[in-house]
Amino acid sequence: MGRVLMAAVIERNVINGMDVGALHETMEAIRDRPQLAQFHFRVHNRWFSGHHSRSVVDNFHGVGHETTTRDLPFQVEIDEPPELLGGNAAPNPVEYVLSALAGCLTSALVMSASAKGVRLDAVESSLEGDVDVRGLLGMDDQIRPGYQEIRVTFRITSDAPRETLEECVRLAQERSPVFDIVTNRVPVSVRLE
């Protein structure tokens, strides 16, 4: 009975827009059934012309089943700026990487802060990355085609001490899937059907 009462109290504990009770319940469910932690995400991309393509993001497999929670699939336009021979119809892929990194670090930071009971008034981040396009163009095999460096700056407004906010930023880096993808090699298999 005490556990049920505690769960009811925790469920109402919303910090930074995050239901901390639901977070703890999710973690407990995954501890009991680790297979619930396995997610499988998918994207389908179609090329139009030049650098312009569109990715469609629809349902995914997670928490043990195929999800159907999205009313409509998300559509993500991709292009390049004119300086890279694109039509400038949308951000380019490396800009999406920065955006994904910003969003994922922010989510992980807010989740970590909320779990610790740290209230945040505002969180902003600025990201910059350096690419030498000679790698992309195949002009120099010694230059990688991706980012040589990415810099992230957070601005956080909170009554929490700076040390606590620094800990939340550190935890965000440890727990962000996109930060992990960007900073560690991920096996990628590519095939032609």
Coordinates of C-alpha atoms in Angstrom, one line a residue:
M1 CA 0.0 0.0 0.0
G2 CA 2.8 2.4 0.9
R3 CA 4.4 1.9 -2.5
V4 CA 1.2 2.7 -4.4
L5 CA 0.7 5.8 -2.3
M6 CA 4.3 6.9 -3.0
A7 CA 3.8 6.3 -6.7
A8 CA 0.7 8.5 -6.7
V9 CA 2.7 11.3 -5.0
I10 CA 5.6 10.9 -7.3
E11 CA 3.3 11.0 -10.4
R12 CA 2.2 14.5 -9.6
N13 CA 5.8 15.8 -9.3
V14 CA 6.3 17.7 -12.6
I15 CA 9.5 19.6 -12.8
N16 CA 10.6 21.6 -15.9
G17 CA 7.6 20.2 -17.8
M18 CA 8.8 16.6 -17.1
D19 CA 6.7 14.1 -15.1
V20 CA 9.4 12.9 -12.7
G21 CA 7.1 10.2 -11.4
A22 CA 6.6 8.8 -14.9
L23 CA 10.4 9.0 -15.4
H24 CA 11.0 6.9 -12.3
E25 CA 8.2 4.4 -13.2
T26 CA 9.8 4.0 -16.7
M27 CA 13.2 3.4 -15.2
E28 CA 11.7 0.8 -12.7
A29 CA 9.8 -1.0 -15.6
I30 CA 13.1 -1.2 -17.6
R31 CA 14.9 -2.5 -14.6
D32 CA 12.3 -5.3 -14.3
R33 CA 12.1 -5.9 -18.0
P34 CA 15.3 -4.8 -19.8
Q35 CA 13.9 -5.7 -23.2
L36 CA 11.6 -2.6 -22.9
A37 CA 14.8 -0.4 -23.3
Q38 CA 15.3 -1.6 -26.9
F39 CA 14.1 0.9 -29.5
H40 CA 14.4 0.7 -33.3
F41 CA 14.0 4.0 -35.2
R42 CA 13.6 4.3 -39.0
V43 CA 13.8 7.1 -41.6
H44 CA 13.0 6.9 -45.3
N45 CA 14.7 9.4 -47.6
R46 CA 13.8 10.3 -51.2
W47 CA 16.0 12.4 -53.5
F48 CA 14.4 15.1 -55.7
S49 CA 17.1 17.0 -57.5
G50 CA 20.5 18.4 -56.8
H51 CA 21.1 18.2 -53.1
H52 CA 17.3 18.4 -52.3
S53 CA 15.8 15.3 -50.6
R54 CA 13.1 14.6 -48.0
S55 CA 13.2 12.2 -45.1
V56 CA 10.0 10.8 -43.6
V57 CA 10.0 9.8 -40.0
D58 CA 7.1 7.7 -39.0
N59 CA 6.4 5.1 -36.2
F60 CA 9.1 3.2 -34.5
H61 CA 9.5 0.0 -32.4
G62 CA 9.9 0.6 -28.7
V63 CA 8.8 -0.5 -25.2
G64 CA 8.2 -4.0 -26.7
H65 CA 5.9 -3.1 -29.6
E66 CA 5.4 -1.1 -32.8
T67 CA 4.2 2.4 -31.9
T68 CA 1.3 4.1 -33.6
T69 CA 1.3 7.3 -31.6
R70 CA 2.0 9.7 -34.4
D71 CA -1.0 11.0 -36.3
L72 CA 1.1 11.9 -39.3
P73 CA 4.7 11.2 -40.2
F74 CA 7.2 14.0 -39.8
Q75 CA 8.7 15.3 -43.0
V76 CA 12.2 16.7 -43.0
E77 CA 13.5 18.7 -46.0
I78 CA 17.2 18.5 -46.7
D79 CA 19.2 20.7 -49.1
E80 CA 22.5 22.7 -49.3
P81 CA 23.2 26.4 -49.5
P82 CA 24.0 27.9 -53.0
E83 CA 27.7 28.0 -51.9
L84 CA 27.6 24.2 -51.9
L85 CA 25.6 24.0 -55.1
G86 CA 22.2 23.6 -53.4
G87 CA 18.9 25.3 -53.8
N88 CA 18.8 26.6 -50.2
A89 CA 15.3 25.0 -49.6
A90 CA 16.2 23.6 -46.2
P91 CA 19.1 23.1 -43.8
N92 CA 21.9 20.8 -44.9
P93 CA 22.7 17.5 -43.2
V94 CA 25.5 18.8 -41.0
E95 CA 23.2 21.6 -39.7
Y96 CA 20.7 18.9 -38.8
V97 CA 23.4 17.1 -36.9
L98 CA 24.0 20.3 -34.9
S99 CA 20.3 20.6 -34.3
A100 CA 19.9 17.0 -33.3
L101 CA 22.9 17.4 -30.9
A102 CA 21.4 20.6 -29.4
G103 CA 18.0 19.0 -28.9
C104 CA 19.3 15.8 -27.5
L105 CA 21.8 17.4 -25.1
T106 CA 19.0 19.8 -23.9
S107 CA 16.6 16.9 -23.4
A108 CA 19.2 14.9 -21.4
L109 CA 20.1 18.0 -19.4
V110 CA 16.4 18.8 -18.5
M111 CA 15.8 15.1 -17.7
S112 CA 18.8 15.0 -15.4
A113 CA 17.9 18.3 -13.7
S114 CA 14.3 17.3 -13.2
A115 CA 15.3 13.9 -11.7
K116 CA 17.6 15.8 -9.2
G117 CA 14.7 18.3 -8.4
V118 CA 16.6 21.2 -10.1
R119 CA 14.2 23.8 -11.4
L120 CA 15.2 25.5 -14.7
D121 CA 13.8 28.8 -15.8
A122 CA 15.5 28.8 -19.2
V123 CA 17.9 26.7 -21.2
E124 CA 19.5 27.9 -24.4
S125 CA 22.4 26.5 -26.4
S126 CA 24.5 27.6 -29.3
L127 CA 26.4 25.1 -31.4
E128 CA 29.1 25.7 -34.0
G129 CA 31.0 23.2 -36.1
D130 CA 33.9 23.3 -38.6
V131 CA 33.9 21.4 -41.9
D132 CA 36.6 21.5 -44.5
V133 CA 34.7 20.6 -47.7
R134 CA 37.8 19.3 -49.4
G135 CA 37.0 16.1 -47.6
L136 CA 33.5 16.0 -49.1
L137 CA 34.7 16.9 -52.6
G138 CA 37.4 14.1 -52.4
M139 CA 40.2 16.7 -52.9
D140 CA 42.3 15.5 -50.0
D141 CA 42.1 12.0 -48.5
Q142 CA 43.8 13.4 -45.3
I143 CA 40.8 15.6 -44.5
R144 CA 37.7 13.9 -43.1
P145 CA 34.4 14.9 -44.8
G146 CA 32.6 15.6 -41.5
Y147 CA 33.1 18.0 -38.6
Q148 CA 36.6 18.6 -37.4
E149 CA 35.3 20.1 -34.2
I150 CA 32.0 21.0 -32.6
R151 CA 31.6 23.6 -29.9
V152 CA 28.5 23.7 -27.6
T153 CA 27.7 26.6 -25.2
F154 CA 24.8 26.4 -22.7
R155 CA 23.1 29.3 -21.1
I156 CA 21.0 28.2 -18.2
T157 CA 18.8 30.4 -15.9
S158 CA 18.1 28.7 -12.6
D159 CA 18.3 29.3 -8.8
A160 CA 20.5 26.2 -8.6
P161 CA 24.2 26.7 -7.7
R162 CA 26.6 26.7 -10.7
E163 CA 28.2 23.4 -9.5
T164 CA 24.7 21.7 -9.8
L165 CA 24.2 23.1 -13.3
E166 CA 27.7 22.0 -14.3
E167 CA 26.8 18.5 -13.0
C168 CA 23.6 18.5 -15.1
V169 CA 25.6 19.5 -18.2
R170 CA 28.1 16.7 -17.5
L171 CA 25.2 14.2 -17.1
A172 CA 23.7 15.4 -20.4
Q173 CA 26.9 14.6 -22.2
E174 CA 27.0 11.1 -20.5
R175 CA 23.4 10.3 -21.3
S176 CA 22.7 12.0 -24.7
P177 CA 22.4 9.4 -27.5
V178 CA 23.3 11.9 -30.1
F179 CA 26.3 13.1 -28.2
D180 CA 27.4 9.5 -28.0
I181 CA 26.8 9.0 -31.8
V182 CA 28.9 12.1 -32.6
T183 CA 31.7 11.4 -30.2
N184 CA 32.0 7.6 -30.6
R185 CA 32.2 5.5 -33.8
V186 CA 29.0 3.8 -34.6
P187 CA 29.0 0.8 -37.0
V188 CA 27.0 1.8 -40.1
S189 CA 26.2 -0.8 -42.8
V190 CA 25.3 0.5 -46.2
R191 CA 24.0 -1.7 -49.0
L192 CA 22.5 -1.4 -52.5
E193 CA 19.3 -3.3 -53.2

